[in-house]
PDB file of C-alpha atoms and ligand atoms in Angstrom:
ATOM      1  CA  UNK A  19       0.000   0.000   0.000  1.00  0.00           C
ATOM      2  CA  UNK A  20       2.708   2.469   0.903  1.00  0.00           C
ATOM      3  CA  UNK A  21       4.540   1.495  -2.263  1.00  0.00           C
ATOM      4  CA  UNK A  22       1.378   1.873  -4.319  1.00  0.00           C
ATOM      5  CA  UNK A  23       0.477   5.077  -2.535  1.00  0.00           C
ATOM      6  CA  UNK A  24       3.910   6.463  -3.326  1.00  0.00           C
ATOM      7  CA  UNK A  25       3.871   5.282  -6.865  1.00  0.00           C
ATOM      8  CA  UNK A  26       0.485   6.563  -7.871  1.00  0.00           C
ATOM      9  CA  UNK A  27       0.957  10.217  -7.060  1.00  0.00           C
ATOM     10  CA  UNK A  28       4.447  10.255  -8.498  1.00  0.00           C
ATOM     11  CA  UNK A  29       3.166   9.093 -11.913  1.00  0.00           C
ATOM     12  CA  UNK A  30      -0.262  10.778 -11.971  1.00  0.00           C
ATOM     13  CA  UNK A  31       0.707  14.087 -10.388  1.00  0.00           C
ATOM     14  CA  UNK A  32       2.796  15.431 -13.270  1.00  0.00           C
ATOM     15  CA  UNK A  33       0.176  14.415 -15.835  1.00  0.00           C
ATOM     16  CA  UNK A  34      -2.532  16.048 -13.709  1.00  0.00           C
ATOM     17  CA  UNK A  35      -0.544  19.260 -13.475  1.00  0.00           C
ATOM     18  CA  UNK A  36       0.383  18.824 -17.098  1.00  0.00           C
ATOM     19  CA  UNK A  37      -3.270  18.757 -17.999  1.00  0.00           C
ATOM     20  CA  UNK A  38      -4.038  21.759 -15.798  1.00  0.00           C
ATOM     21  CA  UNK A  39      -1.136  23.594 -17.373  1.00  0.00           C
ATOM     22  CA  UNK A  40      -2.274  22.808 -20.908  1.00  0.00           C
ATOM     23  CA  UNK A  41      -5.829  23.976 -20.073  1.00  0.00           C
ATOM     24  CA  UNK A  42      -4.373  27.150 -18.553  1.00  0.00           C
ATOM     25  CA  UNK A  43      -2.215  27.743 -21.635  1.00  0.00           C
ATOM     26  CA  UNK A  44      -5.181  27.217 -23.949  1.00  0.00           C
ATOM     27  CA  UNK A  45      -7.320  29.576 -21.847  1.00  0.00           C
ATOM     28  CA  UNK A  46      -4.555  32.177 -21.887  1.00  0.00           C
ATOM     29  CA  UNK A  47      -4.103  31.921 -25.662  1.00  0.00           C
ATOM     30  CA  UNK A  48      -7.871  32.257 -26.112  1.00  0.00           C
ATOM     31  CA  UNK A  49      -7.983  35.294 -23.819  1.00  0.00           C
ATOM     32  CA  UNK A  50      -5.079  36.899 -25.650  1.00  0.00           C
ATOM     33  CA  UNK A  51      -6.781  36.260 -29.015  1.00  0.00           C
ATOM     34  CA  UNK A  52     -10.066  37.695 -27.723  1.00  0.00           C
ATOM     35  CA  UNK A  53      -8.196  40.708 -26.387  1.00  0.00           C
ATOM     36  CA  UNK A  54      -6.381  41.215 -29.700  1.00  0.00           C
ATOM     37  CA  UNK A  55      -9.611  40.943 -31.742  1.00  0.00           C
ATOM     38  CA  UNK A  56     -11.402  43.232 -29.305  1.00  0.00           C
ATOM     39  CA  UNK A  57      -8.669  45.868 -29.732  1.00  0.00           C
ATOM     40  CA  UNK A  58      -8.131  45.238 -33.432  1.00  0.00           C
ATOM     41  CA  UNK A  59     -11.666  45.090 -34.863  1.00  0.00           C
ATOM     42  CA  UNK A  60     -12.780  48.617 -33.948  1.00  0.00           C
ATOM     43  CA  UNK A  61      -9.461  49.934 -35.272  1.00  0.00           C
ATOM     44  CA  UNK A  62      -9.804  48.114 -38.577  1.00  0.00           C
ATOM     45  CA  UNK A  63     -10.517  50.702 -41.218  1.00  0.00           C
ATOM     46  CA  UNK A  64     -13.985  50.805 -42.756  1.00  0.00           C
ATOM     47  CA  UNK A  65     -12.317  49.769 -46.016  1.00  0.00           C
ATOM     48  CA  UNK A  66     -10.734  46.652 -44.526  1.00  0.00           C
ATOM     49  CA  UNK A  67     -13.994  45.689 -42.831  1.00  0.00           C
ATOM     50  CA  UNK A  68     -16.024  46.038 -46.020  1.00  0.00           C
ATOM     51  CA  UNK A  69     -13.302  44.176 -47.940  1.00  0.00           C
ATOM     52  CA  UNK A  70     -13.542  41.266 -45.511  1.00  0.00           C
ATOM     53  CA  UNK A  71     -17.359  41.330 -45.625  1.00  0.00           C
ATOM     54  CA  UNK A  72     -17.389  41.445 -49.449  1.00  0.00           C
ATOM     55  CA  UNK A  73     -14.920  38.537 -49.701  1.00  0.00           C
ATOM     56  CA  UNK A  74     -17.100  36.533 -47.319  1.00  0.00           C
ATOM     57  CA  UNK A  75     -20.226  37.340 -49.352  1.00  0.00           C
ATOM     58  CA  UNK A  76     -18.465  36.399 -52.608  1.00  0.00           C
ATOM     59  CA  UNK A  77     -17.453  33.043 -51.144  1.00  0.00           C
ATOM     60  CA  UNK A  78     -20.960  32.312 -49.906  1.00  0.00           C
ATOM     61  CA  UNK A  79     -22.425  33.250 -53.325  1.00  0.00           C
ATOM     62  CA  UNK A  80     -19.976  30.931 -55.089  1.00  0.00           C
ATOM     63  CA  UNK A  81     -21.109  28.061 -52.838  1.00  0.00           C
ATOM     64  CA  UNK A  82     -24.658  28.454 -54.158  1.00  0.00           C
ATOM     65  CA  UNK A  83     -25.971  27.036 -57.428  1.00  0.00           C
ATOM     66  CA  UNK A  84     -26.413  29.276 -60.487  1.00  0.00           C
ATOM     67  CA  UNK A  85     -30.019  29.916 -61.628  1.00  0.00           C
ATOM     68  CA  UNK A  86     -32.038  26.914 -62.807  1.00  0.00           C
ATOM     69  CA  UNK A  87     -35.277  26.649 -64.850  1.00  0.00           C
ATOM     70  CA  UNK A  88     -38.178  28.747 -63.562  1.00  0.00           C
ATOM     71  CA  UNK A  89     -36.185  29.742 -60.478  1.00  0.00           C
ATOM     72  CA  UNK A  90     -35.952  33.501 -60.903  1.00  0.00           C
ATOM     73  CA  UNK A  91     -38.635  36.100 -60.282  1.00  0.00           C
ATOM     74  CA  UNK A  92     -38.958  38.595 -63.123  1.00  0.00           C
ATOM     75  CA  UNK A  93     -37.150  41.920 -62.718  1.00  0.00           C
ATOM     76  CA  UNK A  94     -40.534  43.446 -63.670  1.00  0.00           C
ATOM     77  CA  UNK A  95     -42.975  41.081 -61.935  1.00  0.00           C
ATOM     78  CA  UNK A  96     -46.189  42.540 -63.405  1.00  0.00           C
ATOM     79  CA  UNK A  97     -45.068  42.612 -67.024  1.00  0.00           C
ATOM     80  CA  UNK A  98     -45.518  40.071 -69.787  1.00  0.00           C
ATOM     81  CA  UNK A  99     -42.449  38.003 -70.662  1.00  0.00           C
ATOM     82  CA  UNK A 100     -41.520  37.210 -74.253  1.00  0.00           C
ATOM     83  CA  UNK A 101     -38.597  35.098 -75.369  1.00  0.00           C
ATOM     84  CA  UNK A 102     -36.611  37.550 -77.496  1.00  0.00           C
ATOM     85  CA  UNK A 103     -33.301  35.719 -77.073  1.00  0.00           C
ATOM     86  CA  UNK A 104     -31.278  35.387 -80.253  1.00  0.00           C
ATOM     87  CA  UNK A 105     -33.256  37.936 -82.293  1.00  0.00           C
ATOM     88  CA  UNK A 106     -31.184  39.777 -84.888  1.00  0.00           C
ATOM     89  CA  UNK A 107     -29.580  43.043 -83.819  1.00  0.00           C
ATOM     90  CA  UNK A 108     -27.495  45.708 -85.603  1.00  0.00           C
ATOM     91  CA  UNK A 109     -24.023  44.880 -86.930  1.00  0.00           C
ATOM     92  CA  UNK A 110     -24.742  41.155 -87.133  1.00  0.00           C
ATOM     93  CA  UNK A 111     -25.150  40.811 -83.375  1.00  0.00           C
ATOM     94  CA  UNK A 112     -27.804  38.548 -81.924  1.00  0.00           C
ATOM     95  CA  UNK A 113     -29.863  39.440 -78.887  1.00  0.00           C
ATOM     96  CA  UNK A 114     -28.050  38.159 -75.787  1.00  0.00           C
ATOM     97  CA  UNK A 115     -30.886  38.640 -73.344  1.00  0.00           C
ATOM     98  CA  UNK A 116     -34.560  39.451 -73.214  1.00  0.00           C
ATOM     99  CA  UNK A 117     -36.418  42.748 -73.312  1.00  0.00           C
ATOM    100  CA  UNK A 118     -39.206  43.302 -70.815  1.00  0.00           C
ATOM    101  CA  UNK A 119     -41.395  46.316 -71.552  1.00  0.00           C
ATOM    102  CA  UNK A 120     -42.958  48.536 -68.899  1.00  0.00           C
ATOM    103  CA  UNK A 121     -43.892  52.188 -68.429  1.00  0.00           C
ATOM    104  CA  UNK A 122     -40.931  54.526 -67.979  1.00  0.00           C
ATOM    105  CA  UNK A 123     -39.658  54.655 -64.380  1.00  0.00           C
ATOM    106  CA  UNK A 124     -41.183  51.303 -63.367  1.00  0.00           C
ATOM    107  CA  UNK A 125     -38.923  49.977 -60.578  1.00  0.00           C
ATOM    108  CA  UNK A 126     -36.635  47.102 -61.626  1.00  0.00           C
ATOM    109  CA  UNK A 127     -36.136  44.382 -59.006  1.00  0.00           C
ATOM    110  CA  UNK A 128     -33.014  42.272 -58.563  1.00  0.00           C
ATOM    111  CA  UNK A 129     -33.845  38.676 -59.577  1.00  0.00           C
ATOM    112  CA  UNK A 130     -31.323  37.243 -57.085  1.00  0.00           C
ATOM    113  CA  UNK A 131     -29.312  38.262 -54.103  1.00  0.00           C
ATOM    114  CA  UNK A 132     -25.810  39.326 -54.937  1.00  0.00           C
ATOM    115  CA  UNK A 133     -23.075  41.912 -54.995  1.00  0.00           C
ATOM    116  CA  UNK A 134     -23.414  45.008 -57.165  1.00  0.00           C
ATOM    117  CA  UNK A 135     -20.511  44.921 -59.618  1.00  0.00           C
ATOM    118  CA  UNK A 136     -21.256  47.899 -61.813  1.00  0.00           C
ATOM    119  CA  UNK A 137     -23.441  50.968 -61.811  1.00  0.00           C
ATOM    120  CA  UNK A 138     -22.543  52.931 -64.897  1.00  0.00           C
ATOM    121  CA  UNK A 139     -22.941  53.525 -68.602  1.00  0.00           C
ATOM    122  CA  UNK A 140     -21.936  51.876 -71.844  1.00  0.00           C
ATOM    123  CA  UNK A 141     -22.730  52.665 -75.485  1.00  0.00           C
ATOM    124  CA  UNK A 142     -25.248  49.906 -76.186  1.00  0.00           C
ATOM    125  CA  UNK A 143     -26.798  49.429 -72.764  1.00  0.00           C
ATOM    126  CA  UNK A 144     -26.924  53.059 -71.719  1.00  0.00           C
ATOM    127  CA  UNK A 145     -27.338  53.189 -67.953  1.00  0.00           C
ATOM    128  CA  UNK A 146     -26.639  49.677 -66.701  1.00  0.00           C
ATOM    129  CA  UNK A 147     -26.390  47.715 -63.454  1.00  0.00           C
ATOM    130  CA  UNK A 148     -24.504  44.424 -63.063  1.00  0.00           C
ATOM    131  CA  UNK A 149     -25.070  42.135 -60.073  1.00  0.00           C
ATOM    132  CA  UNK A 150     -22.946  39.036 -59.351  1.00  0.00           C
ATOM    133  CA  UNK A 151     -25.348  36.440 -57.973  1.00  0.00           C
ATOM    134  CA  UNK A 152     -25.348  32.806 -56.795  1.00  0.00           C
ATOM    135  CA  UNK A 153     -22.915  30.509 -58.602  1.00  0.00           C
ATOM    136  CA  UNK A 154     -20.996  33.544 -59.849  1.00  0.00           C
ATOM    137  CA  UNK A 155     -23.673  34.287 -62.474  1.00  0.00           C
ATOM    138  CA  UNK A 156     -23.709  37.867 -63.760  1.00  0.00           C
ATOM    139  CA  UNK A 157     -27.055  39.661 -64.029  1.00  0.00           C
ATOM    140  CA  UNK A 158     -27.098  42.562 -66.466  1.00  0.00           C
ATOM    141  CA  UNK A 159     -29.861  45.181 -66.441  1.00  0.00           C
ATOM    142  CA  UNK A 160     -29.707  47.781 -69.231  1.00  0.00           C
ATOM    143  CA  UNK A 161     -31.436  50.855 -70.752  1.00  0.00           C
ATOM    144  CA  UNK A 162     -32.291  52.215 -67.301  1.00  0.00           C
ATOM    145  CA  UNK A 163     -33.867  55.629 -66.914  1.00  0.00           C
ATOM    146  CA  UNK A 164     -32.109  55.946 -63.576  1.00  0.00           C
ATOM    147  CA  UNK A 165     -30.333  53.912 -60.906  1.00  0.00           C
ATOM    148  CA  UNK A 166     -31.597  53.108 -57.448  1.00  0.00           C
ATOM    149  CA  UNK A 167     -29.400  54.288 -54.583  1.00  0.00           C
ATOM    150  CA  UNK A 168     -26.796  51.556 -55.039  1.00  0.00           C
ATOM    151  CA  UNK A 169     -23.038  51.450 -55.580  1.00  0.00           C
ATOM    152  CA  UNK A 170     -20.459  48.803 -56.515  1.00  0.00           C
ATOM    153  CA  UNK A 171     -19.820  46.250 -53.722  1.00  0.00           C
ATOM    154  CA  UNK A 172     -23.263  46.850 -52.199  1.00  0.00           C
ATOM    155  CA  UNK A 173     -25.176  43.734 -51.251  1.00  0.00           C
ATOM    156  CA  UNK A 174     -28.669  43.412 -52.758  1.00  0.00           C
ATOM    157  CA  UNK A 175     -31.387  40.938 -51.904  1.00  0.00           C
ATOM    158  CA  UNK A 176     -33.791  39.324 -54.342  1.00  0.00           C
ATOM    159  CA  UNK A 177     -36.546  41.876 -55.001  1.00  0.00           C
ATOM    160  CA  UNK A 178     -34.503  44.945 -54.080  1.00  0.00           C
ATOM    161  CA  UNK A 179     -34.954  47.830 -56.493  1.00  0.00           C
ATOM    162  CA  UNK A 180     -31.796  48.386 -58.511  1.00  0.00           C
ATOM    163  CA  UNK A 181     -33.045  50.974 -61.011  1.00  0.00           C
ATOM    164  CA  UNK A 182     -35.910  52.259 -63.148  1.00  0.00           C
ATOM    165  CA  UNK A 183     -37.108  51.374 -66.661  1.00  0.00           C
ATOM    166  CA  UNK A 184     -36.032  53.702 -69.454  1.00  0.00           C
ATOM    167  CA  UNK A 185     -34.683  53.788 -73.016  1.00  0.00           C
ATOM    168  CA  UNK A 186     -31.046  54.796 -72.496  1.00  0.00           C
ATOM    169  CA  UNK A 187     -28.215  53.617 -74.747  1.00  0.00           C
ATOM    170  CA  UNK A 188     -29.090  52.183 -78.160  1.00  0.00           C
ATOM    171  CA  UNK A 189     -32.740  51.839 -77.062  1.00  0.00           C
ATOM    172  CA  UNK A 190     -33.168  55.622 -77.272  1.00  0.00           C
ATOM    173  CA  UNK A 191     -36.579  56.441 -78.720  1.00  0.00           C
ATOM    174  CA  UNK A 192     -37.914  52.859 -78.469  1.00  0.00           C
ATOM    175  CA  UNK A 193     -40.662  51.896 -76.004  1.00  0.00           C
ATOM    176  CA  UNK A 194     -39.115  51.846 -72.485  1.00  0.00           C
ATOM    177  CA  UNK A 195     -37.929  48.404 -71.406  1.00  0.00           C
ATOM    178  CA  UNK A 196     -35.277  46.645 -69.411  1.00  0.00           C
ATOM    179  CA  UNK A 197     -32.792  44.498 -71.284  1.00  0.00           C
ATOM    180  CA  UNK A 198     -32.048  41.616 -68.926  1.00  0.00           C
ATOM    181  CA  UNK A 199     -29.038  39.384 -69.560  1.00  0.00           C
ATOM    182  CA  UNK A 200     -27.569  36.477 -67.585  1.00  0.00           C
ATOM    183  CA  UNK A 201     -23.944  35.407 -67.905  1.00  0.00           C
ATOM    184  CA  UNK A 202     -22.816  32.037 -66.547  1.00  0.00           C
ATOM    185  CA  UNK A 203     -19.087  31.303 -66.657  1.00  0.00           C
ATOM    186  CA  UNK A 204     -18.725  34.393 -68.817  1.00  0.00           C
ATOM    187  CA  UNK A 205     -21.167  33.244 -71.541  1.00  0.00           C
ATOM    188  CA  UNK A 206     -24.583  34.729 -72.148  1.00  0.00           C
ATOM    189  CA  UNK A 207     -27.435  32.319 -71.472  1.00  0.00           C
ATOM    190  CA  UNK A 208     -31.112  32.778 -72.309  1.00  0.00           C
ATOM    191  CA  UNK A 209     -32.820  34.236 -69.233  1.00  0.00           C
ATOM    192  CA  UNK A 210     -36.309  33.306 -70.490  1.00  0.00           C
ATOM    193  CA  UNK A 211     -36.344  29.628 -69.393  1.00  0.00           C
ATOM    194  CA  UNK A 212     -34.857  30.607 -66.039  1.00  0.00           C
ATOM    195  CA  UNK A 213     -37.581  33.147 -65.243  1.00  0.00           C
ATOM    196  CA  UNK A 214     -40.814  32.175 -63.513  1.00  0.00           C
ATOM    197  CA  UNK A 215     -43.890  32.492 -65.752  1.00  0.00           C
ATOM    198  CA  UNK A 216     -47.332  33.240 -64.420  1.00  0.00           C
TER     199      UNK A 216
HETATM  200 ZN1   ZN B   7     -32.388  43.814 -75.360  1.00  0.00          ZN
END
């Protein structure tokens, strides 16, 4: 008994203290990390914070599947949809999207959640908005009369207003409409089958 009693503590004591020590070290490291984050986060510049948030949002969008058949609400939910994909356009181009007609200034709704990539102008599209959505798909809205209050890197949810129907760009003088295009892996795909029909 005395031998056992002597033996036991001599072998179990160091491992017990060893375990206590390792728990203490882990707790200390955790406390130090918490302290560092607590001091660091408020001091992180707005730019760094939004960069981190945007990267996180991009990653989560890439995890999601790109649009599938009948999965997207229309950017103009109350307007009739016609499949105008592939119709002939000037200079031998073919129509890489669909046109949805509506009275001037009708609000245009984002068809997916995503990150605003572009709010600006180009020759053909006039005033345009590009949103990067689930699966990295690009959503292109063109011929806007005006933009909503959005800027590049903003997050939008499905249904958020991104702009207003117009006839800017090469649509000047035609009945106001939104040109809606979807780009998957950089190639234009026909939005019509992907949009929900009523
Ligand atoms: Zn068009």
